[in-house]
Coordinates of C-alpha atoms in Angstrom, one line a residue:
M1 CA 0.0 0.0 0.0
K2 CA 1.4 3.4 -0.9
Q3 CA 1.9 5.7 1.9
R4 CA 2.6 9.3 2.7
E5 CA 4.1 11.0 5.5
E6 CA 2.1 13.2 7.9
K7 CA 3.5 15.1 11.0
D8 CA 2.2 16.1 14.4
S9 CA 3.7 17.2 17.7
L10 CA 5.2 13.7 18.3
G11 CA 6.9 13.3 15.0
T12 CA 6.1 11.8 11.6
V13 CA 3.6 9.2 10.9
N14 CA 3.0 7.1 7.8
V15 CA -0.7 7.0 6.6
P16 CA -2.2 5.5 3.6
A17 CA -1.6 7.8 0.5
N18 CA -5.3 8.1 -0.4
A19 CA -6.5 8.6 3.2
Y20 CA -8.4 11.6 4.1
Y21 CA -6.9 11.8 7.5
G22 CA -3.5 12.6 9.1
A23 CA -1.1 11.8 11.9
Q24 CA -3.1 12.3 14.9
T25 CA -5.9 10.0 13.4
E26 CA -3.5 7.4 12.5
R27 CA -1.9 7.3 15.9
A28 CA -5.5 7.0 17.4
R29 CA -6.3 4.2 14.9
Q30 CA -3.2 2.3 15.9
N31 CA -3.8 2.8 19.8
T32 CA -7.3 2.4 20.3
L33 CA -9.4 -0.8 20.7
H34 CA -10.4 -2.7 17.7
S35 CA -13.9 -3.4 18.9
G36 CA -15.4 -2.8 15.5
L37 CA -17.7 0.0 16.9
R38 CA -17.5 3.5 15.7
L39 CA -19.3 6.6 16.6
P40 CA -22.6 6.9 14.7
M41 CA -22.6 8.8 11.4
A42 CA -25.4 11.0 12.7
F43 CA -22.9 12.2 15.3
I44 CA -20.2 12.6 12.5
R45 CA -22.6 14.8 10.3
A46 CA -23.5 17.0 13.3
L47 CA -19.9 17.5 13.9
A48 CA -19.2 18.4 10.4
L49 CA -22.0 21.0 10.6
I50 CA -20.4 22.6 13.5
K51 CA -17.1 22.8 11.5
L52 CA -19.0 24.3 8.6
F53 CA -20.7 27.1 10.5
A54 CA -17.6 27.7 12.7
A55 CA -15.7 28.4 9.4
E56 CA -18.5 30.9 8.3
A57 CA -18.5 32.5 11.7
N58 CA -14.7 32.9 11.7
V59 CA -15.0 34.7 8.3
D60 CA -17.6 36.9 9.7
L61 CA -15.3 37.8 12.7
K62 CA -12.4 38.3 10.2
R63 CA -10.3 35.6 11.8
L64 CA -10.3 33.3 8.7
D65 CA -9.1 33.9 5.2
P66 CA -12.3 33.6 3.2
D67 CA -10.6 31.3 0.6
V68 CA -9.5 29.0 3.4
A69 CA -12.9 29.1 4.9
Q70 CA -14.7 28.3 1.6
A71 CA -12.4 25.2 1.2
I72 CA -13.3 24.2 4.8
I73 CA -17.1 24.9 4.1
G74 CA -17.2 23.0 1.0
S75 CA -15.4 19.9 2.5
A76 CA -17.5 20.0 5.8
R77 CA -20.6 20.3 3.8
K78 CA -19.7 17.0 1.9
V79 CA -19.2 15.1 5.4
A80 CA -22.3 16.6 6.7
E81 CA -24.3 15.3 3.6
G82 CA -23.0 11.7 4.3
G83 CA -19.7 11.9 2.3
L84 CA -16.2 10.5 3.2
E85 CA -17.6 8.1 5.6
Q86 CA -14.7 5.6 5.1
A87 CA -12.3 8.3 6.4
F88 CA -13.6 8.1 10.0
V89 CA -11.5 5.3 11.4
V90 CA -11.3 5.8 15.0
D91 CA -12.8 3.1 17.1
L92 CA -15.4 4.1 19.6
F93 CA -13.2 3.2 22.6
Q94 CA -10.7 6.1 22.5
T95 CA -9.8 8.9 24.6
G96 CA -12.7 9.9 26.9
S97 CA -13.0 13.4 25.6
G98 CA -13.5 12.3 22.1
T99 CA -10.4 14.4 21.0
S100 CA -9.4 11.5 18.5
T101 CA -12.7 11.9 16.7
N102 CA -12.6 15.6 16.6
M103 CA -9.1 15.5 15.1
N104 CA -10.3 12.7 12.7
M105 CA -12.9 15.2 11.5
N106 CA -10.3 18.1 11.5
E107 CA -7.8 16.1 9.5
V108 CA -10.4 14.8 7.1
I109 CA -11.9 18.2 6.3
A110 CA -8.3 19.7 5.9
A111 CA -7.1 16.8 3.8
H112 CA -10.1 16.9 1.5
A113 CA -10.0 20.8 1.2
N114 CA -6.2 20.7 0.4
E115 CA -6.8 18.1 -2.4
R116 CA -9.3 20.4 -3.8
L117 CA -7.2 23.5 -3.6
T118 CA -3.8 21.8 -4.5
G119 CA -4.5 18.5 -6.0
A120 CA -2.7 16.6 -3.2
I121 CA -4.6 14.8 -0.3
G122 CA -3.5 15.8 3.2
G123 CA -0.9 18.1 4.7
K124 CA -1.4 21.3 6.6
S125 CA -1.3 23.8 4.0
P126 CA -3.1 25.8 2.9
V127 CA -5.8 24.5 5.2
H128 CA -4.4 23.5 8.7
P129 CA -6.6 21.0 10.7
N130 CA -6.0 22.9 14.0
D131 CA -5.2 26.4 13.1
H132 CA -8.2 26.6 10.6
V133 CA -10.8 23.8 10.8
N134 CA -10.6 23.9 14.6
L135 CA -10.3 27.5 15.1
G136 CA -12.4 28.9 18.1
Q137 CA -13.0 25.3 19.2
S138 CA -11.8 22.4 21.4
S139 CA -12.7 18.9 21.4
N140 CA -14.2 19.6 25.1
D141 CA -16.9 21.7 23.6
V142 CA -17.5 20.4 20.1
I143 CA -18.0 16.8 21.2
P144 CA -20.9 17.4 23.7
T145 CA -22.4 20.1 21.3
A146 CA -22.4 17.3 18.4
L147 CA -23.9 14.9 20.9
H148 CA -26.8 17.2 21.8
I149 CA -27.4 18.3 18.2
S150 CA -27.5 14.8 16.8
A151 CA -29.6 13.4 19.7
L152 CA -32.3 16.2 19.4
Q153 CA -32.2 15.9 15.5
A154 CA -32.9 12.0 15.8
I155 CA -35.5 12.6 18.3
A156 CA -37.3 15.3 16.3
R157 CA -36.8 13.3 13.0
D158 CA -37.1 9.7 13.8
L159 CA -38.4 9.2 17.4
L160 CA -41.4 11.4 18.2
P161 CA -43.0 11.2 14.7
R162 CA -43.0 7.2 15.0
F163 CA -44.3 7.3 18.5
E164 CA -47.2 9.5 17.4
T165 CA -48.1 7.1 14.6
L166 CA -48.0 4.2 17.2
R167 CA -50.3 6.4 19.6
Q168 CA -52.7 7.0 16.8
T169 CA -52.7 3.3 15.8
L170 CA -53.3 2.2 19.4
A171 CA -56.1 4.9 19.9
E172 CA -57.9 3.6 16.7
K173 CA -57.9 0.1 18.0
A174 CA -59.2 1.4 21.3
D175 CA -62.2 3.2 19.5
Q176 CA -62.8 0.2 17.4
W177 CA -63.0 -2.2 20.2
G178 CA -64.8 0.0 22.8
G179 CA -67.8 -2.3 22.8
I180 CA -66.0 -5.7 23.2
R181 CA -66.3 -6.8 27.0
K182 CA -63.5 -8.9 28.3
I183 CA -62.1 -10.0 31.6
G184 CA -59.5 -7.8 33.3
R185 CA -56.4 -9.4 35.0
T186 CA -54.5 -8.6 38.1
H187 CA -51.6 -10.9 39.2
L188 CA -52.3 -12.8 35.9
Q189 CA -55.6 -13.8 37.6
D190 CA -59.1 -12.9 36.6
A191 CA -60.3 -9.5 37.8
V192 CA -63.6 -7.8 37.1
P193 CA -64.5 -7.1 33.4
M194 CA -63.5 -4.2 31.2
F195 CA -63.5 -3.5 27.6
L196 CA -60.9 -4.4 25.1
G197 CA -60.9 -0.7 23.9
D198 CA -59.9 0.3 27.5
E199 CA -57.0 -2.0 27.4
F200 CA -55.7 -0.5 24.2
G201 CA -56.6 3.0 25.3
A202 CA -54.2 2.5 28.1
Y203 CA -51.4 1.6 25.9
A204 CA -52.1 4.7 23.8
R205 CA -51.9 7.0 27.0
Q206 CA -48.7 5.3 28.0
V207 CA -47.2 6.4 24.4
T208 CA -48.5 9.9 25.0
L209 CA -47.1 10.2 28.3
S210 CA -43.7 8.8 27.1
M211 CA -43.6 11.5 24.3
A212 CA -44.3 14.1 26.9
R213 CA -41.5 12.9 29.0
I214 CA -38.9 12.9 26.0
K215 CA -40.2 16.4 25.2
S216 CA -39.4 17.6 28.6
A217 CA -36.1 15.8 28.9
S218 CA -35.2 17.5 25.6
K219 CA -35.2 20.9 27.0
G220 CA -32.0 20.4 28.9
M221 CA -30.4 19.2 25.8
R222 CA -31.1 22.5 24.0
E223 CA -28.1 24.2 25.6
L224 CA -24.8 23.6 23.7
A225 CA -21.4 23.7 25.1
L226 CA -19.9 25.4 22.1
G227 CA -17.8 28.4 23.0
G228 CA -16.3 27.0 26.3
T229 CA -13.1 25.6 24.5
A230 CA -10.7 23.8 26.9
V231 CA -12.3 24.0 30.4
G232 CA -15.4 26.4 29.9
S233 CA -13.6 29.7 30.1
G234 CA -13.6 30.2 26.3
T235 CA -9.9 30.4 25.9
N236 CA -9.0 31.7 22.4
T237 CA -12.6 32.2 21.3
P238 CA -13.8 35.6 20.6
P239 CA -16.9 37.0 22.2
G240 CA -20.1 36.2 20.2
F241 CA -18.5 33.4 18.3
A242 CA -20.7 30.6 19.8
A243 CA -23.8 32.6 19.5
M244 CA -23.2 33.3 15.8
V245 CA -22.5 29.5 15.2
I246 CA -25.6 28.4 17.0
K247 CA -27.7 31.0 15.1
K248 CA -26.4 29.4 11.9
I249 CA -27.1 25.8 13.2
N250 CA -30.6 26.7 14.2
R251 CA -31.4 28.3 10.8
H252 CA -30.1 25.5 9.0
L253 CA -31.8 22.7 11.1
D254 CA -34.9 24.6 12.0
M255 CA -34.2 24.0 15.7
D256 CA -33.8 26.1 18.9
F257 CA -30.6 25.4 20.4
L258 CA -29.1 28.0 23.0
E259 CA -25.7 28.8 24.2
A260 CA -24.9 27.3 27.6
E261 CA -25.9 29.4 30.5
N262 CA -22.7 28.2 32.3
H263 CA -20.0 26.8 30.0
F264 CA -18.2 25.2 32.9
E265 CA -21.2 23.0 33.7
A266 CA -21.7 22.4 30.1
Q267 CA -18.3 20.7 29.7
A268 CA -17.9 19.1 33.2
A269 CA -21.1 17.3 33.3
R270 CA -23.3 15.2 30.9
D271 CA -26.4 15.4 33.2
A272 CA -28.7 16.3 30.4
A273 CA -27.7 13.3 28.5
V274 CA -28.2 11.1 31.6
E275 CA -31.6 12.6 32.2
M276 CA -32.6 11.9 28.5
S277 CA -31.2 8.3 28.7
G278 CA -33.3 7.8 31.9
T279 CA -36.4 9.1 30.1
L280 CA -35.7 6.7 27.2
K281 CA -35.3 3.9 29.7
S282 CA -38.8 4.5 31.2
T283 CA -40.1 4.7 27.5
A284 CA -38.6 1.3 26.9
V285 CA -40.2 -0.1 30.0
S286 CA -43.6 1.1 28.5
L287 CA -43.1 -0.4 25.2
M288 CA -42.1 -3.8 27.1
K289 CA -45.3 -3.7 29.0
I290 CA -47.3 -3.1 25.8
A291 CA -45.3 -5.8 23.8
E292 CA -45.6 -8.4 26.6
D293 CA -49.3 -7.8 26.9
L294 CA -49.8 -8.4 23.2
R295 CA -47.9 -11.7 23.5
W296 CA -50.2 -12.8 26.4
L297 CA -53.5 -11.7 24.8
A298 CA -52.5 -13.3 21.6
S299 CA -51.2 -16.7 23.0
G300 CA -52.6 -19.8 21.6
P301 CA -54.1 -19.7 19.1
R302 CA -56.2 -22.5 20.6
C303 CA -54.7 -23.2 23.9
G304 CA -53.8 -19.8 25.2
L305 CA -55.9 -16.6 25.9
G306 CA -56.4 -16.0 22.2
E307 CA -58.4 -12.8 22.8
I308 CA -56.6 -11.1 20.0
Q309 CA -55.0 -12.4 16.8
L310 CA -51.6 -10.8 15.6
P311 CA -50.8 -10.6 11.9
A312 CA -49.0 -13.7 10.8
L313 CA -45.7 -12.6 9.5
Q314 CA -43.4 -15.5 9.1
P315 CA -43.2 -19.2 10.0
G316 CA -42.2 -19.7 13.8
S317 CA -40.7 -23.1 13.9
S318 CA -38.2 -25.1 12.1
I319 CA -39.8 -28.3 13.4
M320 CA -43.4 -27.6 14.3
P321 CA -45.4 -27.2 11.1
G322 CA -48.1 -24.1 11.0
K323 CA -46.5 -22.6 14.1
V324 CA -46.5 -18.7 14.0
N325 CA -44.7 -16.6 16.8
P326 CA -45.4 -13.1 17.9
V327 CA -42.0 -11.9 16.3
V328 CA -42.6 -8.2 16.4
P329 CA -43.4 -8.0 20.2
E330 CA -40.3 -10.1 20.7
M331 CA -38.3 -7.8 18.6
V332 CA -39.5 -4.8 20.7
L333 CA -38.7 -6.6 24.0
Q334 CA -35.2 -7.2 23.0
A335 CA -34.7 -3.6 21.8
A336 CA -36.2 -2.3 25.0
A337 CA -34.0 -4.5 26.9
Q338 CA -30.9 -3.0 25.1
V339 CA -32.2 0.4 25.8
I340 CA -32.3 -0.4 29.5
G341 CA -28.8 -1.7 29.3
N342 CA -27.7 1.4 27.5
D343 CA -29.0 3.5 30.4
T344 CA -26.8 1.7 32.9
T345 CA -23.9 2.3 30.8
I346 CA -24.7 6.0 30.3
T347 CA -25.3 6.4 34.1
L348 CA -21.8 5.1 34.9
A349 CA -20.3 7.0 32.0
G350 CA -22.0 10.2 33.4
Q351 CA -20.3 9.7 36.8
K352 CA -16.9 10.2 35.0
G353 CA -17.0 14.0 35.0
Q354 CA -14.1 14.7 37.2
F355 CA -13.4 18.4 37.5
E356 CA -13.9 20.1 34.2
L357 CA -14.5 17.3 31.8
N358 CA -16.3 14.1 31.3
T359 CA -14.0 11.5 30.1
M360 CA -16.5 8.8 28.7
Q361 CA -18.2 11.0 26.1
P362 CA -17.7 8.6 23.1
L363 CA -19.5 5.9 25.0
I364 CA -22.4 8.2 26.0
V365 CA -22.8 9.4 22.4
Y366 CA -23.0 5.8 21.0
N367 CA -25.3 4.5 23.5
L368 CA -27.7 7.4 23.6
L369 CA -28.0 7.5 19.9
Q370 CA -28.5 4.0 19.8
S371 CA -31.4 4.1 22.3
I372 CA -33.0 6.7 20.3
R373 CA -32.9 4.6 17.0
L374 CA -34.0 1.4 18.7
L375 CA -37.0 3.0 20.3
G376 CA -37.9 4.8 17.1
E377 CA -37.6 1.7 15.0
S378 CA -39.4 -0.2 17.8
A379 CA -42.4 2.1 17.6
R380 CA -42.4 2.0 13.7
V381 CA -42.5 -1.8 13.4
L382 CA -44.9 -2.2 16.3
A383 CA -47.4 0.1 14.6
E384 CA -47.0 -0.9 11.1
K385 CA -46.4 -4.7 11.3
C386 CA -48.3 -5.6 14.3
I387 CA -51.0 -3.3 16.0
K388 CA -52.4 -2.1 12.8
G389 CA -53.3 -5.8 11.6
I390 CA -54.4 -7.2 15.1
K391 CA -57.9 -8.7 15.1
A392 CA -60.2 -9.0 18.0
N393 CA -61.8 -12.3 19.0
R394 CA -65.0 -11.1 20.5
E395 CA -66.4 -14.5 21.3
K396 CA -63.4 -15.4 23.2
C397 CA -63.2 -12.1 25.1
E398 CA -67.0 -12.3 26.1
G399 CA -66.9 -15.9 26.7
Y400 CA -64.1 -15.5 29.4
V401 CA -66.3 -12.7 31.2
E402 CA -69.1 -15.1 31.4
K403 CA -67.0 -17.9 32.9
S404 CA -64.9 -15.7 35.4
L405 CA -65.5 -16.1 39.0
A406 CA -64.6 -12.5 39.3
L407 CA -68.1 -11.6 38.5
A408 CA -68.9 -12.4 42.2
T409 CA -67.5 -8.9 42.9
Y410 CA -70.7 -7.4 41.5
L411 CA -72.7 -9.3 44.2
V412 CA -71.0 -7.6 47.1
P413 CA -73.1 -4.4 47.3
R414 CA -76.2 -6.7 47.4
L415 CA -75.1 -9.6 49.3
G416 CA -72.0 -8.6 51.3
Y417 CA -68.3 -9.7 50.8
D418 CA -68.6 -13.1 52.7
R419 CA -71.8 -14.3 51.0
A420 CA -70.2 -13.4 47.4
A421 CA -67.0 -15.1 48.4
E422 CA -68.9 -18.3 49.5
L423 CA -71.0 -18.3 46.2
S424 CA -67.6 -17.8 44.3
M425 CA -65.9 -20.7 46.0
L426 CA -69.0 -22.9 45.4
A427 CA -69.1 -22.1 41.8
H428 CA -65.3 -22.9 41.5
Q429 CA -65.7 -26.3 43.2
T430 CA -68.6 -27.3 40.9
G431 CA -67.2 -25.9 37.9
T432 CA -70.2 -23.7 37.1
T433 CA -70.4 -20.1 36.5
I434 CA -71.4 -17.3 39.0
R435 CA -74.7 -16.8 37.0
Q436 CA -75.6 -20.4 37.3
I437 CA -74.7 -20.5 41.0
V438 CA -76.8 -17.5 42.0
I439 CA -79.8 -18.7 39.8
E440 CA -79.6 -22.5 41.0
N441 CA -79.5 -21.2 44.7
K442 CA -82.3 -18.7 44.0
V443 CA -80.2 -15.7 45.1
L444 CA -81.0 -13.7 42.0
T445 CA -83.1 -14.1 38.8
S446 CA -81.2 -14.1 35.5
A447 CA -82.5 -10.7 34.9
E448 CA -81.3 -9.3 38.2
F449 CA -78.0 -10.8 37.6
D450 CA -77.6 -9.0 34.2
D451 CA -78.6 -5.8 36.0
L452 CA -75.7 -6.3 38.3
I453 CA -73.0 -7.0 36.0
G454 CA -74.1 -4.5 33.5
E455 CA -73.5 -1.5 36.0
D456 CA -70.0 -0.6 34.6
Q457 CA -71.0 -0.8 30.8

C-alpha cells in the first residue's frame, strides 16, 4: 500500500496515501481498541455541521481567510451530507474526551480541502486542521455540542413522529373495540370485566406520556457547550463566536438550540444526556409492557388466551409445522432490553465527569443515539407490522367474562363480601359459573344478575 508522511507534535507518521486523515488520526487508529464499533454517522454529520458554521462565523469575525474558509465549508458540507464516511476510522473506545474523533474530523476536512485546492491529499497547507478547521473550538466543547445536536435531531426526526403514529394506531384500536367486553386481569388472575378498547386506550396513553417525558427531557439538551473551549472559560474564542455558530445551526436545522448558560457546567457534566437516557429507559419499559401484553393476549392460538390475533408474518418453527410466533413484540422486547442496558452504561459514564471534563463521552454518544434509534424503530415496526393488523376475538373475550369467578364482585353491594365469596368458591368447586350458582341457589334471577353485572358498561 502506498503511503505518505504526515506530521504532528510527536513526529512523523506514515498514513495510506489516499487516506483523508492525518497523523493524529493514524496514531489513534493504532492505539485504540479494535472493537469494530464506531461513533454513529449521525454524530459525525452533526460534528461536520459545527465545523462548517464555525468557518462561516470565523470569516464574519475576520479571523479566517475567506478562501480557506470556503474550502473548509465545501469539505465540511460533503461530510455533513454523508460523504467521506470511510475516512472516519477511530474506534468508539478512544480517549474519553473524544479528541481523537474531533481530530479525525479536522484532518479529514483539511485533507479533502487541500486536495481540492492543491491536487494533493493531506498536509497542513493551505488548510490546517488545528489552526483553521478547529479555530475557536476544542474537543471539549464540540463533542458534547455534536452529541446534543445529533440526539435532538434524531428525536425530532425519527423518534417522536414514529411514537405519534404508534399512539394513533393504538387509539384507533381503542375506539374500534370500545364495545368488546373482556375480563380484566391482575396478578395474571381473573379480575372484574372491562372493555378491550380500555386496554388499548391505556397503551395509547402510555405512549402519549412517554412522548411528553421525552419532550421535557429535550429541554435540557437544547443548551450547547460550544464556546467554552478547553475548560469552559472560552480561551482563544472571541465574544459572540458561539452565538453566531448556534444561530447558523438553528437556521439550517430549524431547531432552537441555545448557548450554555454556564460553560463550565456544560463541559464538566453530561447530566442532560443522563436525564434523557433515563427518560428513554422509562419509555422502553412502557414498550415492554405493551409488547408483553400483546404476546399474552394473543397466546394460543387454541390453547392460550387468544383474545386477539396478531398478523401472521413468518413461520415460527423449524420443526413444528404451522406455528406462528409473535415476532414483532419479541423484537420490541429485545430492543427495549438493550435500551435499559444502555441507560446503565450512560449512568456509569455520566459519573466520570471529574473536575472540568467528562471522560466517557464517546460511550455516551454511542449508547444514547442507539437508544433513540432502537425506540424509534420499535415504535415504527410495532405500529406498522403488528398493531395495525391485530384482530379481536369477540367470542373469546366475552366467553371469558361469562366464565369468570370475578363476577362475584358485583354481588358484594347486594349480598355482602362474605356471601359473595361463598358463592364464588361454590361455583369454582362445582365447575359452574357465577350466573348459574346464583340462579340455582335462588339468590338472584337471571334478569337481576344481568342488571348487576351491567353496571359498569
